[in-house]
Amino acid sequence: MSHSDAKKLLLVVACALVDADGRVLLAQRPEGKALAGLWEFPGGKVEPGETPEAALIRELREELGIETQVACLAPLTFASHAYDDFHLLMPLYVCRRYSGIPQPRDAQALKWVRPAKLRDYPMPPADEPLIAHLLDLL
Ligand code: 9L3
Ligand code: MG
């Protein structure tokens, strides 16, 4: 790829929220949004000047109504995916300690999924390679 092919970089953060039974929370992208219907690790865009951890804490509050802290976010790996119009770079954090019960605040369906069943859920292309890393950990 030559220099002139460089795409705009979009920084997004995502979270594997893990419950006491070792299940992972997936959120279904709502109608009207890009990639609607696909199941993703919850998260969203990092705002200018925001740290990835602060962005993830904010997104988890906005989308799921839960509270967590930087110390409860363990970085696991990165997704990197070239869409037609931008390059998505997305760190994945694992979070096992949070307060509150995740609720759909954004009209998205939520599902707690056993790690061995994660591949049964159609995901955005950026998220799919993350499953192997999670299976190594969980
Ligand atoms: N995205 C992919 N996988 C994820 C998340 C949270 C986001 N686990 C992609 C979908 C969009 C972009 O990142 O192309 C921005 O996400 P949003 O702000 O539309 O949720
Ligand atoms: Mg989001």
PDB file of C-alpha atoms and ligand atoms in Angstrom:
ATOM      1  CA  MET A   1       0.000   0.000   0.000  1.00  0.00           C
ATOM      2  CA  SER A   2       1.432   3.356  -0.967  1.00  0.00           C
ATOM      3  CA  HIS A   3       1.384   6.423   1.236  1.00  0.00           C
ATOM      4  CA  SER A   4      -1.446   7.977  -0.769  1.00  0.00           C
ATOM      5  CA  ASP A   5      -3.693   4.982   0.031  1.00  0.00           C
ATOM      6  CA  ALA A   6      -3.664   5.841   3.738  1.00  0.00           C
ATOM      7  CA  LYS A   7      -7.202   5.882   5.072  1.00  0.00           C
ATOM      8  CA  LYS A   8      -8.653   8.013   7.782  1.00  0.00           C
ATOM      9  CA  LEU A   9      -8.096   6.342  11.126  1.00  0.00           C
ATOM     10  CA  LEU A  10     -11.071   5.797  13.409  1.00  0.00           C
ATOM     11  CA  LEU A  11     -10.304   4.900  17.014  1.00  0.00           C
ATOM     12  CA  VAL A  12     -13.010   2.868  18.706  1.00  0.00           C
ATOM     13  CA  VAL A  13     -12.824   0.992  22.037  1.00  0.00           C
ATOM     14  CA  ALA A  14     -14.638  -2.221  22.878  1.00  0.00           C
ATOM     15  CA  CYS A  15     -15.193  -4.319  25.968  1.00  0.00           C
ATOM     16  CA  ALA A  16     -15.602  -7.995  26.742  1.00  0.00           C
ATOM     17  CA  LEU A  17     -17.759  -7.712  29.828  1.00  0.00           C
ATOM     18  CA  VAL A  18     -17.512 -11.005  31.716  1.00  0.00           C
ATOM     19  CA  ASP A  19     -20.063 -12.120  34.318  1.00  0.00           C
ATOM     20  CA  ALA A  20     -19.589 -14.374  37.361  1.00  0.00           C
ATOM     21  CA  ASP A  21     -20.355 -17.457  35.225  1.00  0.00           C
ATOM     22  CA  GLY A  22     -17.691 -16.539  32.665  1.00  0.00           C
ATOM     23  CA  ARG A  23     -20.192 -15.461  30.020  1.00  0.00           C
ATOM     24  CA  VAL A  24     -19.492 -12.518  27.729  1.00  0.00           C
ATOM     25  CA  LEU A  25     -21.960  -9.749  26.873  1.00  0.00           C
ATOM     26  CA  LEU A  26     -22.748  -9.148  23.196  1.00  0.00           C
ATOM     27  CA  ALA A  27     -24.845  -6.235  21.949  1.00  0.00           C
ATOM     28  CA  GLN A  28     -26.775  -6.286  18.689  1.00  0.00           C
ATOM     29  CA  ARG A  29     -26.296  -3.173  16.580  1.00  0.00           C
ATOM     30  CA  PRO A  30     -29.664  -1.432  16.232  1.00  0.00           C
ATOM     31  CA  GLU A  31     -31.606  -0.795  13.023  1.00  0.00           C
ATOM     32  CA  GLY A  32     -30.552   2.390  11.277  1.00  0.00           C
ATOM     33  CA  LYS A  33     -26.901   2.150  12.368  1.00  0.00           C
ATOM     34  CA  ALA A  34     -24.027   0.843  10.278  1.00  0.00           C
ATOM     35  CA  LEU A  35     -23.745  -2.965  10.466  1.00  0.00           C
ATOM     36  CA  ALA A  36     -27.281  -3.232  11.912  1.00  0.00           C
ATOM     37  CA  GLY A  37     -28.190  -6.665  13.245  1.00  0.00           C
ATOM     38  CA  LEU A  38     -24.609  -7.803  13.853  1.00  0.00           C
ATOM     39  CA  TRP A  39     -23.475  -8.713  17.374  1.00  0.00           C
ATOM     40  CA  GLU A  40     -20.547  -6.746  18.767  1.00  0.00           C
ATOM     41  CA  PHE A  41     -18.507  -6.201  21.873  1.00  0.00           C
ATOM     42  CA  PRO A  42     -20.034  -3.029  23.350  1.00  0.00           C
ATOM     43  CA  GLY A  43     -18.123   0.198  22.960  1.00  0.00           C
ATOM     44  CA  GLY A  44     -17.797   3.186  20.702  1.00  0.00           C
ATOM     45  CA  LYS A  45     -15.711   6.015  19.345  1.00  0.00           C
ATOM     46  CA  VAL A  46     -12.980   7.711  21.335  1.00  0.00           C
ATOM     47  CA  GLU A  47     -13.675  11.458  21.399  1.00  0.00           C
ATOM     48  CA  PRO A  48     -10.799  13.851  20.659  1.00  0.00           C
ATOM     49  CA  GLY A  49      -8.634  14.250  23.767  1.00  0.00           C
ATOM     50  CA  GLU A  50     -10.234  11.334  25.587  1.00  0.00           C
ATOM     51  CA  THR A  51      -8.176   8.360  26.776  1.00  0.00           C
ATOM     52  CA  PRO A  52      -9.343   4.945  25.529  1.00  0.00           C
ATOM     53  CA  GLU A  53     -10.208   3.921  29.086  1.00  0.00           C
ATOM     54  CA  ALA A  54     -12.241   7.066  29.742  1.00  0.00           C
ATOM     55  CA  ALA A  55     -14.061   6.559  26.446  1.00  0.00           C
ATOM     56  CA  LEU A  56     -14.901   2.974  27.325  1.00  0.00           C
ATOM     57  CA  ILE A  57     -16.151   3.897  30.803  1.00  0.00           C
ATOM     58  CA  ARG A  58     -18.347   6.583  29.201  1.00  0.00           C
ATOM     59  CA  GLU A  59     -19.666   4.231  26.498  1.00  0.00           C
ATOM     60  CA  LEU A  60     -20.491   1.496  29.033  1.00  0.00           C
ATOM     61  CA  ARG A  61     -22.403   4.067  31.088  1.00  0.00           C
ATOM     62  CA  GLU A  62     -24.252   5.485  28.043  1.00  0.00           C
ATOM     63  CA  GLU A  63     -25.055   2.194  26.314  1.00  0.00           C
ATOM     64  CA  LEU A  64     -25.520  -0.190  29.256  1.00  0.00           C
ATOM     65  CA  GLY A  65     -26.002   1.956  32.353  1.00  0.00           C
ATOM     66  CA  ILE A  66     -23.143   0.336  34.254  1.00  0.00           C
ATOM     67  CA  GLU A  67     -20.213   1.917  36.097  1.00  0.00           C
ATOM     68  CA  THR A  68     -16.621   0.721  36.103  1.00  0.00           C
ATOM     69  CA  GLN A  69     -13.135   2.109  36.668  1.00  0.00           C
ATOM     70  CA  VAL A  70      -9.831   2.241  34.817  1.00  0.00           C
ATOM     71  CA  ALA A  71      -8.342  -0.325  37.236  1.00  0.00           C
ATOM     72  CA  CYS A  72     -11.065  -2.799  36.195  1.00  0.00           C
ATOM     73  CA  LEU A  73     -10.223  -2.595  32.472  1.00  0.00           C
ATOM     74  CA  ALA A  74      -7.583  -5.100  31.345  1.00  0.00           C
ATOM     75  CA  PRO A  75      -6.305  -4.531  27.798  1.00  0.00           C
ATOM     76  CA  LEU A  76      -6.334  -7.795  25.836  1.00  0.00           C
ATOM     77  CA  THR A  77      -5.641  -7.082  22.163  1.00  0.00           C
ATOM     78  CA  PHE A  78      -6.425  -4.815  19.198  1.00  0.00           C
ATOM     79  CA  ALA A  79      -8.712  -5.164  16.234  1.00  0.00           C
ATOM     80  CA  SER A  80      -7.544  -3.521  13.017  1.00  0.00           C
ATOM     81  CA  HIS A  81      -9.862  -3.531  10.051  1.00  0.00           C
ATOM     82  CA  ALA A  82      -9.805  -1.610   6.769  1.00  0.00           C
ATOM     83  CA  TYR A  83     -13.314  -0.612   5.756  1.00  0.00           C
ATOM     84  CA  ASP A  84     -13.787   0.988   2.320  1.00  0.00           C
ATOM     85  CA  ASP A  85     -13.736   4.517   3.689  1.00  0.00           C
ATOM     86  CA  PHE A  86     -11.745   4.287   6.933  1.00  0.00           C
ATOM     87  CA  HIS A  87      -9.342   2.201   8.967  1.00  0.00           C
ATOM     88  CA  LEU A  88     -10.794   1.059  12.276  1.00  0.00           C
ATOM     89  CA  LEU A  89      -8.375   0.536  15.144  1.00  0.00           C
ATOM     90  CA  MET A  90     -10.071  -0.931  18.204  1.00  0.00           C
ATOM     91  CA  PRO A  91      -8.464  -2.017  21.468  1.00  0.00           C
ATOM     92  CA  LEU A  92     -10.414  -4.708  23.307  1.00  0.00           C
ATOM     93  CA  TYR A  93     -10.504  -4.574  27.098  1.00  0.00           C
ATOM     94  CA  VAL A  94     -11.750  -7.286  29.439  1.00  0.00           C
ATOM     95  CA  CYS A  95     -13.874  -6.133  32.385  1.00  0.00           C
ATOM     96  CA  ARG A  96     -15.036  -8.448  35.163  1.00  0.00           C
ATOM     97  CA  ARG A  97     -15.730  -5.812  37.835  1.00  0.00           C
ATOM     98  CA  TYR A  98     -18.463  -3.268  37.341  1.00  0.00           C
ATOM     99  CA  SER A  99     -21.550  -2.093  39.198  1.00  0.00           C
ATOM    100  CA  GLY A 100     -25.113  -2.244  37.969  1.00  0.00           C
ATOM    101  CA  ILE A 101     -26.876  -4.661  35.659  1.00  0.00           C
ATOM    102  CA  PRO A 102     -26.346  -4.025  31.931  1.00  0.00           C
ATOM    103  CA  GLN A 103     -29.566  -2.691  30.380  1.00  0.00           C
ATOM    104  CA  PRO A 104     -30.150  -1.777  26.730  1.00  0.00           C
ATOM    105  CA  ARG A 105     -30.039   2.045  26.778  1.00  0.00           C
ATOM    106  CA  ASP A 106     -29.696   2.342  23.020  1.00  0.00           C
ATOM    107  CA  ALA A 107     -32.516   0.023  21.806  1.00  0.00           C
ATOM    108  CA  GLN A 108     -29.942  -2.727  21.260  1.00  0.00           C
ATOM    109  CA  ALA A 109     -30.589  -6.371  22.161  1.00  0.00           C
ATOM    110  CA  LEU A 110     -28.159  -7.777  24.733  1.00  0.00           C
ATOM    111  CA  LYS A 111     -27.103 -11.376  25.207  1.00  0.00           C
ATOM    112  CA  TRP A 112     -24.800 -13.131  27.688  1.00  0.00           C
ATOM    113  CA  VAL A 113     -22.926 -15.755  25.697  1.00  0.00           C
ATOM    114  CA  ARG A 114     -20.718 -18.667  26.774  1.00  0.00           C
ATOM    115  CA  PRO A 115     -17.253 -18.288  25.209  1.00  0.00           C
ATOM    116  CA  ALA A 116     -17.659 -21.538  23.229  1.00  0.00           C
ATOM    117  CA  LYS A 117     -20.833 -20.103  21.637  1.00  0.00           C
ATOM    118  CA  LEU A 118     -19.426 -16.724  20.588  1.00  0.00           C
ATOM    119  CA  ARG A 119     -18.877 -17.893  17.013  1.00  0.00           C
ATOM    120  CA  ASP A 120     -22.620 -18.569  16.619  1.00  0.00           C
ATOM    121  CA  TYR A 121     -23.313 -14.808  16.525  1.00  0.00           C
ATOM    122  CA  PRO A 122     -22.666 -12.902  13.276  1.00  0.00           C
ATOM    123  CA  MET A 123     -20.235 -10.090  14.106  1.00  0.00           C
ATOM    124  CA  PRO A 124     -18.743  -7.038  12.397  1.00  0.00           C
ATOM    125  CA  PRO A 125     -15.514  -8.056  10.632  1.00  0.00           C
ATOM    126  CA  ALA A 126     -13.416  -6.111  13.163  1.00  0.00           C
ATOM    127  CA  ASP A 127     -14.804  -8.058  16.119  1.00  0.00           C
ATOM    128  CA  GLU A 128     -14.537 -11.580  14.777  1.00  0.00           C
ATOM    129  CA  PRO A 129     -10.742 -12.040  15.115  1.00  0.00           C
ATOM    130  CA  LEU A 130     -11.025 -10.963  18.762  1.00  0.00           C
ATOM    131  CA  ILE A 131     -12.868 -14.161  19.687  1.00  0.00           C
ATOM    132  CA  ALA A 132      -9.724 -16.306  19.428  1.00  0.00           C
ATOM    133  CA  HIS A 133      -7.937 -14.036  21.913  1.00  0.00           C
ATOM    134  CA  LEU A 134     -10.861 -14.237  24.319  1.00  0.00           C
ATOM    135  CA  LEU A 135     -11.025 -18.022  24.061  1.00  0.00           C
ATOM    136  CA  ASP A 136      -7.347 -18.184  25.036  1.00  0.00           C
ATOM    137  CA  LEU A 137      -8.109 -16.153  28.136  1.00  0.00           C
ATOM    138  CA  LEU A 138     -11.494 -17.472  29.319  1.00  0.00           C
TER     139      LEU A 138
HETATM  140  N1  9L3 B   1     -17.503  -1.081  15.657  1.00  0.00           N
HETATM  141  C1  9L3 B   1     -17.163  -2.364  15.482  1.00  0.00           C
HETATM  142  N2  9L3 B   1     -17.142  -3.216  16.517  1.00  0.00           N
HETATM  143  C2  9L3 B   1     -17.452  -2.778  17.772  1.00  0.00           C
HETATM  144  C3  9L3 B   1     -17.803  -1.406  17.972  1.00  0.00           C
HETATM  145  C4  9L3 B   1     -18.146  -0.903  19.351  1.00  0.00           C
HETATM  146  C5  9L3 B   1     -17.794  -0.572  16.867  1.00  0.00           C
HETATM  147  N3  9L3 B   1     -17.403  -3.674  18.795  1.00  0.00           N
HETATM  148  C6  9L3 B   1     -17.490  -0.194  14.474  1.00  0.00           C
HETATM  149  C7  9L3 B   1     -18.860   0.070  13.938  1.00  0.00           C
HETATM  150  C8  9L3 B   1     -18.741   1.428  13.337  1.00  0.00           C
HETATM  151  C9  9L3 B   1     -17.659   2.116  14.177  1.00  0.00           C
HETATM  152  O1  9L3 B   1     -16.963   1.057  14.850  1.00  0.00           O
HETATM  153  O2  9L3 B   1     -18.238   1.303  12.015  1.00  0.00           O
HETATM  154  C10 9L3 B   1     -18.182   3.120  15.168  1.00  0.00           C
HETATM  155  O3  9L3 B   1     -19.062   2.491  16.068  1.00  0.00           O
HETATM  156  P1  9L3 B   1     -20.439   3.203  16.498  1.00  0.00           P
HETATM  157  O4  9L3 B   1     -20.070   4.528  17.057  1.00  0.00           O
HETATM  158  O5  9L3 B   1     -21.287   3.268  15.257  1.00  0.00           O
HETATM  159  O6  9L3 B   1     -21.029   2.265  17.540  1.00  0.00           O
HETATM  160 MG    MG B   2     -21.391   2.035  20.233  1.00  0.00          MG
END
